[in-house]
Short mmCIF file of C-alpha atoms and ligand atoms in Angstrom, two decimals:
data_model
loop_
_atom_site.label_atom_id
_atom_site.label_comp_id
_atom_site.label_asym_id
_atom_site.label_seq_id
_atom_site.Cartn_x
_atom_site.Cartn_y
_atom_site.Cartn_z
CA MET A 1 49.87 -4.11 5.72
CA ALA A 2 46.95 -1.80 4.82
CA HIS A 3 47.62 1.82 4.56
CA GLN A 4 46.89 3.35 8.10
CA LEU A 5 45.16 6.68 8.10
CA PRO A 6 46.55 9.73 9.76
CA LEU A 7 45.01 12.16 12.59
CA LEU A 8 45.08 15.76 11.77
CA ILE A 9 46.27 17.54 15.11
CA ASN A 10 47.85 21.41 14.86
CA GLY A 11 47.76 21.39 11.05
CA GLU A 12 50.34 18.23 10.87
CA PHE A 13 48.98 14.68 9.37
CA VAL A 14 50.40 12.46 11.91
CA ALA A 15 50.65 8.61 12.44
CA SER A 16 48.82 7.46 15.48
CA GLN A 17 50.83 5.82 18.18
CA THR A 18 47.69 3.57 19.07
CA ASP A 19 47.62 -0.41 18.93
CA GLN A 20 44.18 -0.18 18.00
CA TRP A 21 43.41 -0.17 14.48
CA ILE A 22 39.72 -0.24 12.75
CA ALA A 23 39.53 -1.60 9.34
CA VAL A 24 37.62 0.09 6.74
CA THR A 25 36.26 -1.68 3.97
CA ASN A 26 34.71 -1.73 0.62
CA PRO A 27 31.34 -2.64 1.21
CA ALA A 28 30.58 -4.25 -1.95
CA THR A 29 33.54 -6.26 -1.82
CA GLN A 30 34.94 -6.69 1.70
CA GLN A 31 38.13 -5.57 0.63
CA THR A 32 40.16 -3.71 3.13
CA LEU A 33 40.76 -0.09 2.02
CA CYS A 34 42.63 1.25 4.90
CA GLU A 35 43.01 1.22 8.65
CA ALA A 36 41.69 3.95 11.00
CA PRO A 37 43.55 4.48 14.32
CA ALA A 38 41.58 4.66 17.57
CA ALA A 39 43.32 7.77 18.79
CA THR A 40 44.77 7.33 21.96
CA ALA A 41 43.96 9.46 25.41
CA GLU A 42 47.38 11.53 24.96
CA GLU A 43 46.56 12.36 21.01
CA MET A 44 43.00 13.39 21.91
CA GLU A 45 44.45 15.60 24.61
CA GLN A 46 46.88 16.84 21.85
CA ALA A 47 43.81 17.50 19.41
CA ILE A 48 41.82 19.62 22.08
CA ALA A 49 44.89 21.64 23.15
CA ALA A 50 45.78 22.72 19.80
CA GLY A 51 42.11 23.67 18.94
CA LYS A 52 42.51 25.86 22.20
CA ALA A 53 45.66 27.36 21.69
CA ALA A 54 44.72 28.16 17.92
CA PHE A 55 41.44 29.44 19.24
CA GLN A 56 43.26 32.48 20.77
CA THR A 57 44.54 34.05 17.72
CA TRP A 58 41.81 32.52 15.43
CA LYS A 59 39.08 34.35 16.97
CA GLU A 60 40.87 37.91 16.43
CA VAL A 61 41.26 37.18 12.86
CA PRO A 62 38.67 39.70 10.97
CA VAL A 63 35.62 38.22 9.90
CA SER A 64 36.51 38.87 5.83
CA GLU A 65 39.55 36.78 6.42
CA ARG A 66 37.91 34.12 8.01
CA ALA A 67 35.12 34.22 4.86
CA ARG A 68 37.96 34.23 2.18
CA LEU A 69 39.70 30.81 3.71
CA MET A 70 36.07 29.76 3.17
CA LEU A 71 35.94 30.82 -0.24
CA ARG A 72 39.54 29.30 -1.18
CA TYR A 73 38.07 25.76 0.78
CA GLN A 74 34.98 26.17 -1.55
CA ALA A 75 36.85 26.30 -4.77
CA LEU A 76 39.23 23.54 -4.00
CA LEU A 77 36.21 20.85 -2.92
CA LYS A 78 34.60 21.98 -6.48
CA GLU A 79 37.88 21.38 -8.07
CA HIS A 80 38.17 17.99 -6.04
CA HIS A 81 34.60 17.21 -6.51
CA ASP A 82 34.67 13.87 -8.34
CA GLU A 83 37.85 12.82 -6.85
CA ILE A 84 36.27 13.01 -3.13
CA ALA A 85 33.30 11.45 -4.57
CA GLU A 86 35.12 8.45 -5.82
CA ILE A 87 36.52 7.73 -2.66
CA LEU A 88 33.42 8.04 -0.84
CA SER A 89 31.96 5.78 -3.25
CA GLN A 90 34.70 3.29 -2.47
CA GLU A 91 34.14 3.19 1.44
CA THR A 92 30.46 3.75 1.52
CA GLY A 93 29.32 1.81 -1.78
CA LYS A 94 27.11 4.78 -2.88
CA THR A 95 26.82 4.88 -6.66
CA PHE A 96 28.90 7.55 -8.17
CA GLU A 97 25.51 9.68 -8.78
CA ASP A 98 24.83 9.76 -5.04
CA ALA A 99 28.33 10.23 -3.89
CA LYS A 100 28.52 13.22 -6.05
CA GLY A 101 25.36 14.39 -4.39
CA ASP A 102 26.84 14.02 -0.72
CA VAL A 103 29.64 15.93 -1.90
CA TRP A 104 27.85 18.72 -3.37
CA ARG A 105 25.31 19.43 -0.32
CA GLY A 106 28.35 19.66 1.64
CA ILE A 107 29.94 22.44 -0.79
CA GLU A 108 26.87 23.97 -0.20
CA VAL A 109 27.18 24.60 3.29
CA ALA A 110 31.12 25.93 2.90
CA GLU A 111 29.52 27.93 0.46
CA GLN A 112 27.24 29.62 2.94
CA ALA A 113 30.13 29.66 5.16
CA ALA A 114 31.56 32.42 3.38
CA ASN A 115 28.53 34.53 3.97
CA ILE A 116 29.67 34.57 7.65
CA ALA A 117 29.90 38.23 8.11
CA SER A 118 26.24 39.00 7.24
CA LEU A 119 25.23 35.74 9.23
CA MET A 120 26.97 36.99 12.51
CA MET A 121 25.46 40.34 12.30
CA GLY A 122 24.08 41.25 15.65
CA GLU A 123 21.07 44.05 16.55
CA THR A 124 21.03 47.58 17.43
CA VAL A 125 18.42 50.03 19.06
CA GLU A 126 19.50 53.47 19.59
CA ASN A 127 17.95 55.52 22.58
CA VAL A 128 16.74 52.59 24.69
CA ALA A 129 16.67 55.09 27.25
CA ARG A 130 17.54 58.77 26.91
CA SER A 131 21.22 58.98 25.41
CA ILE A 132 21.69 55.08 26.07
CA ASP A 133 22.31 52.89 22.89
CA THR A 134 22.09 48.62 23.15
CA HIS A 135 23.77 46.67 20.42
CA SER A 136 24.51 43.01 20.40
CA TRP A 137 27.11 41.02 18.64
CA THR A 138 28.07 37.20 18.04
CA GLN A 139 31.02 35.93 19.26
CA PRO A 140 32.65 32.51 19.13
CA LEU A 141 33.03 30.00 21.78
CA GLY A 142 35.96 28.33 21.66
CA VAL A 143 36.72 24.62 20.52
CA CYS A 144 33.68 22.75 19.06
CA ALA A 145 33.30 19.07 18.52
CA GLY A 146 31.73 17.32 15.82
CA ILE A 147 30.72 13.50 15.80
CA THR A 148 29.36 12.21 12.59
CA PRO A 149 27.64 9.18 11.33
CA PHE A 150 28.59 6.46 8.42
CA ASN A 151 25.78 7.62 5.73
CA PHE A 152 26.95 11.07 4.50
CA PRO A 153 30.74 11.24 5.36
CA ALA A 154 31.08 14.46 3.34
CA MET A 155 27.86 16.33 3.78
CA ILE A 156 27.52 15.82 7.53
CA PRO A 157 31.06 16.90 8.43
CA LEU A 158 30.69 19.93 6.27
CA TRP A 159 27.63 20.93 8.00
CA MET A 160 29.73 21.61 10.81
CA PHE A 161 33.38 22.42 10.74
CA PRO A 162 33.13 25.04 7.93
CA LEU A 163 30.44 27.10 9.86
CA ALA A 164 31.96 26.55 13.09
CA ILE A 165 35.47 27.74 11.80
CA ALA A 166 33.95 30.76 9.90
CA ALA A 167 32.33 32.01 12.99
CA GLY A 168 35.89 32.08 14.61
CA ASN A 169 35.74 28.77 16.60
CA THR A 170 38.02 25.87 16.39
CA PHE A 171 36.87 22.41 15.85
CA VAL A 172 37.69 18.61 16.82
CA LEU A 173 36.24 16.21 14.36
CA LYS A 174 35.44 12.32 14.92
CA PRO A 175 33.94 10.97 11.83
CA SER A 176 32.47 7.64 11.55
CA GLU A 177 35.08 4.89 11.70
CA GLN A 178 33.27 3.17 8.79
CA ASP A 179 34.22 5.65 6.45
CA PRO A 180 36.83 7.92 7.44
CA MET A 181 38.82 8.37 4.26
CA THR A 182 36.30 10.91 2.91
CA PRO A 183 36.33 13.24 5.92
CA ASN A 184 40.25 13.04 5.91
CA ARG A 185 40.69 14.13 2.60
CA LEU A 186 38.06 17.17 3.16
CA ALA A 187 40.68 18.03 5.96
CA GLU A 188 43.74 17.58 3.59
CA LEU A 189 41.54 20.16 1.24
CA PHE A 190 41.13 22.03 4.17
CA GLN A 191 44.55 22.56 5.19
CA GLU A 192 45.44 23.09 1.55
CA ALA A 193 43.07 26.01 1.22
CA GLY A 194 45.17 27.83 3.81
CA ALA A 195 43.79 26.76 7.29
CA ALA A 196 46.14 27.61 10.24
CA PRO A 197 47.37 24.99 12.34
CA GLY A 198 44.79 23.85 14.99
CA LEU A 199 41.64 25.36 13.23
CA LEU A 200 40.51 21.68 12.42
CA GLN A 201 41.78 18.38 13.92
CA VAL A 202 40.29 15.19 12.78
CA VAL A 203 40.78 12.32 15.29
CA HIS A 204 39.38 9.08 14.65
CA GLY A 205 37.87 6.21 16.71
CA GLY A 206 34.50 5.09 18.39
CA LYS A 207 33.01 5.73 21.79
CA GLU A 208 35.75 5.91 23.92
CA GLN A 209 36.93 8.99 21.73
CA VAL A 210 33.59 10.43 21.70
CA ASP A 211 33.19 10.35 25.22
CA THR A 212 36.56 12.04 25.81
CA LEU A 213 35.27 14.98 23.82
CA LEU A 214 31.75 14.92 25.76
CA ARG A 215 33.69 15.11 28.91
CA HIS A 216 36.71 17.35 28.10
CA PRO A 217 36.26 20.94 29.82
CA ASP A 218 37.63 22.52 26.73
CA ILE A 219 35.00 21.50 24.40
CA LYS A 220 32.27 24.12 24.46
CA ALA A 221 29.85 22.65 22.16
CA VAL A 222 28.72 19.07 20.72
CA SER A 223 27.39 18.59 17.17
CA PHE A 224 26.22 15.06 16.86
CA VAL A 225 24.27 13.36 14.03
CA GLY A 226 23.95 9.41 14.27
CA SER A 227 21.45 6.92 15.72
CA VAL A 228 18.85 7.43 18.41
CA PRO A 229 20.34 5.57 21.56
CA VAL A 230 23.94 7.13 20.59
CA GLY A 231 22.25 10.61 20.35
CA GLN A 232 20.39 10.26 23.44
CA HIS A 233 23.58 9.53 25.08
CA VAL A 234 25.63 12.12 23.58
CA TYR A 235 22.77 14.86 24.41
CA ARG A 236 22.57 13.65 27.99
CA THR A 237 26.60 13.22 28.40
CA ALA A 238 27.34 16.72 27.05
CA THR A 239 24.52 18.78 28.57
CA ASP A 240 25.60 16.79 31.94
CA ASN A 241 28.96 18.13 31.16
CA MET A 242 27.35 21.81 30.77
CA LYS A 243 28.33 21.93 27.23
CA ARG A 244 25.57 23.16 24.62
CA ALA A 245 24.60 20.24 22.23
CA GLN A 246 22.62 19.68 19.05
CA CYS A 247 21.58 15.80 18.30
CA PHE A 248 20.45 15.02 15.19
CA ALA A 249 19.23 11.45 15.41
CA GLY A 250 17.16 8.63 13.64
CA ALA A 251 13.83 8.50 11.89
CA LYS A 252 10.65 7.17 10.48
CA ASN A 253 9.71 9.30 7.70
CA HIS A 254 6.15 9.03 6.30
CA MET A 255 4.90 10.33 2.70
CA VAL A 256 1.29 10.71 2.53
CA ILE A 257 -0.60 10.04 -0.99
CA MET A 258 -3.79 11.68 -1.62
CA PRO A 259 -5.96 10.01 -4.55
CA ASP A 260 -5.61 13.28 -6.61
CA ALA A 261 -1.95 13.04 -6.55
CA ASN A 262 -0.20 12.26 -9.99
CA LYS A 263 0.46 8.80 -10.05
CA GLU A 264 3.52 8.66 -11.94
CA GLN A 265 5.24 11.28 -9.87
CA VAL A 266 4.05 9.16 -6.76
CA VAL A 267 5.47 6.20 -7.89
CA SER A 268 8.67 7.17 -8.98
CA SER A 269 9.06 9.59 -5.91
CA LEU A 270 8.47 6.57 -3.60
CA VAL A 271 11.11 4.46 -5.25
CA GLY A 272 14.02 6.75 -5.08
CA SER A 273 13.13 8.06 -1.83
CA SER A 274 12.60 4.91 -0.07
CA CYS A 275 15.46 2.97 -1.72
CA GLY A 276 18.20 5.69 -2.98
CA ALA A 277 21.22 5.35 -0.72
CA ALA A 278 20.21 1.65 -0.06
CA GLY A 279 17.58 3.59 2.46
CA GLN A 280 20.59 4.55 4.48
CA ARG A 281 19.34 8.23 4.55
CA CYS A 282 17.93 9.90 7.60
CA MET A 283 15.53 11.69 5.26
CA ALA A 284 14.47 8.38 3.54
CA ILE A 285 10.81 7.61 2.94
CA SER A 286 10.35 4.14 4.85
CA VAL A 287 6.49 4.57 5.45
CA ALA A 288 3.91 5.16 2.60
CA VAL A 289 0.63 6.35 3.79
CA PHE A 290 -2.33 5.74 0.99
CA VAL A 291 -5.47 7.63 1.54
CA GLY A 292 -8.47 6.46 0.26
CA ASP A 293 -8.37 5.14 -3.54
CA SER A 294 -4.99 5.94 -4.12
CA LYS A 295 -3.99 2.36 -2.43
CA ALA A 296 -4.93 1.21 -6.06
CA TRP A 297 -1.40 2.54 -7.01
CA ILE A 298 0.32 -0.21 -4.63
CA ASP A 299 0.42 -2.84 -7.88
CA GLU A 300 2.10 -0.14 -9.87
CA LEU A 301 4.74 0.54 -6.97
CA ALA A 302 5.49 -3.38 -6.91
CA SER A 303 6.34 -3.52 -10.42
CA GLN A 304 8.50 -0.76 -10.43
CA PHE A 305 10.14 -1.73 -7.28
CA ALA A 306 10.87 -5.03 -9.03
CA GLN A 307 12.69 -3.28 -11.83
CA ILE A 308 15.23 -1.66 -9.71
CA ARG A 309 18.41 -3.55 -8.14
CA PRO A 310 21.63 -2.27 -6.37
CA GLY A 311 25.03 -2.65 -7.85
CA ALA A 312 28.83 -1.31 -7.92
CA TRP A 313 29.25 2.56 -7.24
CA ASN A 314 30.40 2.54 -11.31
CA ASP A 315 27.63 0.65 -12.63
CA PRO A 316 25.19 2.99 -14.18
CA GLU A 317 22.22 0.59 -14.19
CA ALA A 318 22.52 0.40 -10.32
CA ALA A 319 19.95 2.14 -8.57
CA TYR A 320 21.87 2.33 -5.35
CA GLY A 321 24.49 0.51 -3.50
CA PRO A 322 25.08 -2.03 -0.29
CA GLN A 323 24.58 -1.90 3.17
CA ILE A 324 27.41 -0.32 4.89
CA SER A 325 28.41 -3.61 6.63
CA PRO A 326 27.65 -7.32 7.11
CA ALA A 327 26.22 -6.37 10.43
CA ALA A 328 23.90 -3.55 8.69
CA LYS A 329 22.57 -6.02 6.20
CA GLN A 330 22.02 -8.76 8.76
CA ARG A 331 19.93 -6.40 10.85
CA VAL A 332 17.76 -5.19 7.64
CA LEU A 333 17.44 -9.04 6.87
CA SER A 334 16.06 -9.81 10.53
CA MET A 335 13.64 -6.60 10.29
CA ILE A 336 12.09 -8.25 6.74
CA GLU A 337 11.73 -11.55 8.35
CA GLN A 338 10.03 -9.96 11.51
CA GLY A 339 7.72 -8.27 9.37
CA LYS A 340 6.72 -11.26 7.54
CA LYS A 341 5.98 -13.26 11.30
CA GLU A 342 4.24 -10.42 12.38
CA GLY A 343 1.54 -10.68 9.61
CA ALA A 344 2.64 -7.91 6.97
CA THR A 345 2.20 -9.10 3.30
CA CYS A 346 5.77 -9.01 1.59
CA LEU A 347 5.05 -8.15 -1.94
CA LEU A 348 8.64 -8.19 -2.96
CA ASP A 349 11.20 -9.60 -0.61
CA GLY A 350 15.06 -8.47 -1.30
CA SER A 351 16.47 -10.58 1.54
CA ASP A 352 18.30 -13.09 -1.20
CA CYS A 353 19.76 -10.35 -3.44
CA THR A 354 23.11 -10.87 -5.37
CA VAL A 355 24.81 -9.12 -7.87
CA GLU A 356 26.80 -10.45 -10.70
CA GLY A 357 30.65 -10.43 -9.94
CA LEU A 358 30.31 -9.18 -6.62
CA PRO A 359 29.54 -11.99 -4.33
CA ASP A 360 30.68 -10.86 -1.06
CA GLY A 361 28.59 -7.37 -1.33
CA ASN A 362 26.18 -6.55 1.56
CA TRP A 363 23.40 -6.39 -0.73
CA VAL A 364 19.57 -6.00 -0.17
CA GLY A 365 17.26 -6.11 -2.99
CA PRO A 366 14.21 -3.62 -2.65
CA THR A 367 11.73 -4.75 -0.40
CA LEU A 368 7.86 -3.81 -0.06
CA PHE A 369 5.63 -4.42 2.37
CA THR A 370 1.93 -3.84 2.60
CA ASP A 371 -0.84 -4.65 5.24
CA VAL A 372 1.39 -2.92 7.62
CA THR A 373 0.20 -1.94 11.02
CA THR A 374 1.46 0.52 13.56
CA ASP A 375 2.11 -2.37 16.17
CA MET A 376 4.74 -4.03 13.96
CA ALA A 377 8.59 -3.58 14.37
CA ILE A 378 8.93 -2.51 10.77
CA TYR A 379 6.55 -0.01 11.01
CA ARG A 380 8.18 1.45 14.64
CA GLU A 381 11.69 1.14 14.07
CA GLU A 382 14.02 2.70 11.52
CA ILE A 383 14.86 0.07 9.31
CA PHE A 384 17.89 2.13 7.33
CA GLY A 385 17.49 -0.21 4.12
CA PRO A 386 15.74 -0.41 1.04
CA VAL A 387 12.32 -1.50 2.51
CA LEU A 388 9.11 0.45 2.23
CA CYS A 389 6.07 -0.22 4.57
CA CYS A 390 2.59 0.62 2.84
CA VAL A 391 -0.22 1.75 5.40
CA CYS A 392 -3.79 2.64 4.00
CA VAL A 393 -6.03 4.82 5.68
CA ASP A 394 -9.32 6.93 4.66
CA SER A 395 -8.90 10.32 4.82
CA LEU A 396 -6.24 13.08 5.39
CA GLU A 397 -7.28 13.69 9.12
CA GLU A 398 -6.41 9.80 9.81
CA ALA A 399 -3.22 10.28 7.96
CA LEU A 400 -2.23 13.26 10.28
CA GLU A 401 -3.20 11.26 13.14
CA LEU A 402 -0.83 8.25 12.14
CA VAL A 403 1.96 10.78 11.22
CA ASN A 404 1.68 12.76 14.44
CA SER A 405 1.59 9.50 16.55
CA SER A 406 5.19 8.87 15.39
CA PRO A 407 7.99 9.34 18.09
CA TYR A 408 10.06 10.73 14.87
CA GLY A 409 9.77 14.34 13.36
CA ASN A 410 12.59 14.21 10.87
CA GLY A 411 10.83 14.73 7.46
CA THR A 412 7.72 13.92 5.66
CA SER A 413 5.95 14.78 2.49
CA ILE A 414 2.31 14.77 1.14
CA PHE A 415 1.62 14.31 -2.46
CA THR A 416 -1.59 15.98 -3.60
CA ALA A 417 -3.07 18.36 -6.37
CA ASN A 418 -5.19 20.24 -3.79
CA GLY A 419 -3.74 23.16 -2.27
CA ALA A 420 -5.83 22.85 0.87
CA ALA A 421 -5.15 19.39 1.67
CA ALA A 422 -1.53 20.50 1.49
CA ARG A 423 -1.93 23.78 3.37
CA LYS A 424 -3.93 21.46 5.91
CA TYR A 425 -1.10 19.15 6.04
CA GLN A 426 1.85 21.28 6.50
CA HIS A 427 0.37 23.10 9.06
CA GLN A 428 -0.89 20.59 11.18
CA VAL A 429 1.94 17.92 10.94
CA GLU A 430 4.21 17.78 13.71
CA VAL A 431 7.58 16.89 11.81
CA GLY A 432 10.04 19.66 11.15
CA GLN A 433 10.50 19.15 7.51
CA VAL A 434 7.59 18.89 4.96
CA GLY A 435 7.59 18.35 1.32
CA ILE A 436 4.41 19.11 -0.75
CA ASN A 437 5.17 17.24 -3.95
CA VAL A 438 8.80 16.98 -2.81
CA PRO A 439 9.56 13.51 -1.46
CA ILE A 440 13.06 14.43 0.55
CA PRO A 441 12.55 17.88 1.97
CA VAL A 442 16.05 18.57 2.99
CA PRO A 443 16.50 22.55 3.12
CA LEU A 444 19.26 24.30 1.37
CA PRO A 445 21.81 25.59 3.52
CA PHE A 446 20.42 29.22 3.86
CA PHE A 447 17.49 27.54 5.82
CA SER A 448 18.67 25.05 8.63
CA PHE A 449 18.09 21.27 8.77
CA THR A 450 15.04 21.06 11.43
CA GLY A 451 14.25 17.91 12.39
CA TRP A 452 11.74 17.70 15.40
CA LYS A 453 10.78 15.08 18.45
CA GLY A 454 12.57 12.12 18.75
CA SER A 455 14.72 12.94 15.48
CA PHE A 456 16.27 15.88 17.23
CA TYR A 457 17.80 16.76 20.67
CA GLY A 458 18.60 20.14 21.11
CA ASP A 459 17.56 23.83 20.02
CA GLN A 460 19.31 25.46 17.54
CA HIS A 461 19.53 23.18 14.48
CA ALA A 462 22.19 22.68 11.79
CA TYR A 463 23.32 25.25 9.08
CA GLY A 464 21.74 28.07 8.45
CA LYS A 465 20.92 31.02 10.67
CA GLN A 466 20.49 28.52 13.57
CA GLY A 467 23.75 26.86 12.61
CA VAL A 468 25.45 30.14 13.44
CA ARG A 469 23.70 30.92 16.39
CA PHE A 470 24.68 27.59 17.95
CA TYR A 471 28.28 28.31 17.43
CA THR A 472 28.29 31.62 18.80
CA GLU A 473 27.24 33.72 21.91
CA THR A 474 25.36 36.56 21.89
CA LYS A 475 26.90 39.78 23.81
CA THR A 476 24.88 42.56 24.19
CA VAL A 477 26.34 45.94 24.99
CA THR A 478 24.59 49.07 26.78
CA SER A 479 26.44 52.44 26.51
CA ARG A 480 25.80 55.85 27.11
CA TRP A 481 28.27 58.80 26.55
CA PHE A 482 27.70 61.82 28.27
CA ASP A 483 28.15 65.29 25.92
CA SER A 484 30.08 66.60 28.27
CA ASP A 485 33.00 63.82 27.63
CA ILE A 486 33.49 65.18 23.71
CA PRO A 487 36.48 66.90 23.58
CA VAL A 488 36.03 70.09 21.59
CA ALA A 489 38.73 70.05 19.09
CA ALA A 490 40.36 73.31 17.53
CA GLY A 491 40.72 73.88 13.85
CA PRO A 492 39.21 75.23 10.85
CA ASN A 493 36.79 72.31 10.51
CA MET A 494 35.65 72.24 14.11
CA SER A 495 33.59 75.41 14.30
CA ILE A 496 30.74 73.91 15.66
CA ASN A 497 30.12 74.00 19.24
CA LEU A 498 29.23 70.60 20.29
CA LYS A 499 27.81 71.82 23.66
P1 NAD B 1 25.74 5.60 15.24
O1 NAD B 1 25.09 6.30 16.14
O2 NAD B 1 26.25 4.38 15.14
O3 NAD B 1 27.25 6.52 14.81
C1 NAD B 1 27.31 8.15 14.94
C2 NAD B 1 28.58 8.54 15.51
O4 NAD B 1 28.58 8.09 17.02
C3 NAD B 1 30.02 7.52 15.10
O5 NAD B 1 30.91 8.69 14.74
C4 NAD B 1 30.26 6.50 15.85
O6 NAD B 1 31.45 6.35 15.95
C5 NAD B 1 29.70 7.13 17.15
N1 NAD B 1 29.25 6.15 18.29
C6 NAD B 1 28.62 5.22 17.70
N2 NAD B 1 28.69 4.28 19.00
C7 NAD B 1 28.84 5.18 20.07
C8 NAD B 1 28.71 5.19 21.46
N3 NAD B 1 27.91 4.07 22.08
N4 NAD B 1 29.06 6.15 22.24
C9 NAD B 1 29.78 7.44 21.67
N5 NAD B 1 29.72 7.28 20.38
C10 NAD B 1 29.34 6.30 19.60
O7 NAD B 1 25.20 5.91 13.61
P2 NAD B 1 25.71 5.69 12.22
O8 NAD B 1 25.06 3.97 12.15
O9 NAD B 1 26.87 6.01 11.82
O10 NAD B 1 24.45 6.17 11.37
C11 NAD B 1 23.21 6.06 10.81
C12 NAD B 1 21.94 6.86 12.07
O11 NAD B 1 22.31 8.04 12.04
C13 NAD B 1 20.72 6.52 11.57
O12 NAD B 1 20.02 6.47 12.57
C14 NAD B 1 20.23 7.76 10.78
O13 NAD B 1 19.11 8.16 11.09
C15 NAD B 1 20.97 8.71 11.51
N6 NAD B 1 21.47 9.98 10.91
C16 NAD B 1 20.25 11.08 11.31
C17 NAD B 1 20.57 12.39 10.47
C18 NAD B 1 19.92 13.78 10.78
O14 NAD B 1 19.71 14.82 10.57
N7 NAD B 1 18.48 13.39 11.88
C19 NAD B 1 21.35 12.52 9.46
C20 NAD B 1 22.12 11.38 9.03
C21 NAD B 1 22.21 10.15 9.63
#
């Protein structure tokens, strides 16, 4: 029988009593790695209750002690960095280098959470009226919930619980059922760092468990990262249940290539940003917009695409790994098929990709389309595979119009040697994260992850100052003390008459 993953409830890793188990498979081999439980209603209740009880004491713990927990956690994560990355590679198929990046970007958020004291500072104004002062401070909310996707099983849980808990909350994490081993390992290390029981719970499952969190009166805030339809469902249900919610959803990211850009940088950036992680990144570039003469570089792009291939996590020659599941692979293949049917030119077709020694992996080879138009499904829908669509336009203005008419707004980039073109693009583009000669502009945690439009539902974004705002409530205190209230103490040092 496959190893059964435990749940983390009130500081204990417990065996679930469920009769529904979800197989977790290695996408390069289809080998079952373990089974994750679909937590029962009672277990969900226990997890939320543990968070609620722990909140009563945790919120009183001094901020510097909360920060020190994060320092110990950060150190442990660093110590176990490669080991976590290896688990991550097994269940996602990511190359080891890519898996290490996934872990590292999460560690950076734990690092930021150790700075919680300065992030929680409020504001003060003296004498808002005569002898009246106002100050504001931030207080935690209670039990927060996080629902995370398969594609970054270390980074995205770490976007959420370290900051929420450092801010004084407790947390229930429901990671993706497709790769729950990495989040469980993150949770083990959190306990090892000295987290008190109840600060973090990890429950497993799918829609049913998510819906319990969304409807439960003791969950005060919901952080979600995943696909558009689920993101909309989570946002609607959470807010309908009077909770604050931040939901990061799907994307269709464009890279605009000006004719004055550096050709080598453009081509290598396009290959990496579209096919890296098998295209399973919410910030992947999936549309290349060639302005004017830069379209002449598409041939060079095609030849570089043809030189990369997917492979095993520990194959140093592999550019990326498999799709997460056979169903995900099938979806990418049917999108490629539809692109061809709708009239796009497929310069390179990765549909029949095989990897020697791994006949059962969910492989898709690099795929490049040109002559793509905006009415085609491959242009409109998120493919989430190693597929790049090339569109040609005549001017920067036309490129801006194209990008701004997309319903998504997660990330975009422009490659150019012209500062004025870059300035115009960054100013006018309706996308929340912009790279200038940087293909995937994911901000470091002292900024926030700021997707726009259909890529984000909510107000405060992930991590950074906005993340802290999301996990806290502001209290504003206005105070007045009458001079006559000051006791005049006797003694040698109190000779001044305070009146
Ligand atoms: P998904 O929406 O299928 O799953 C995300 C989470 O929601 C999982 O924990 C899953 O168990 C749960 N879930 C699935 N169906 C549900 C339902 N009907 N009701 C309630 N919960 C449900 O997403 P995925 O396939 O795991 O992840 C890929 C998607 O995530 C892509 O669309 C990608 O763009 C997006 N993503 C976005 C960002 C971002 O920051 N904008 C980052 C990473 C991934």
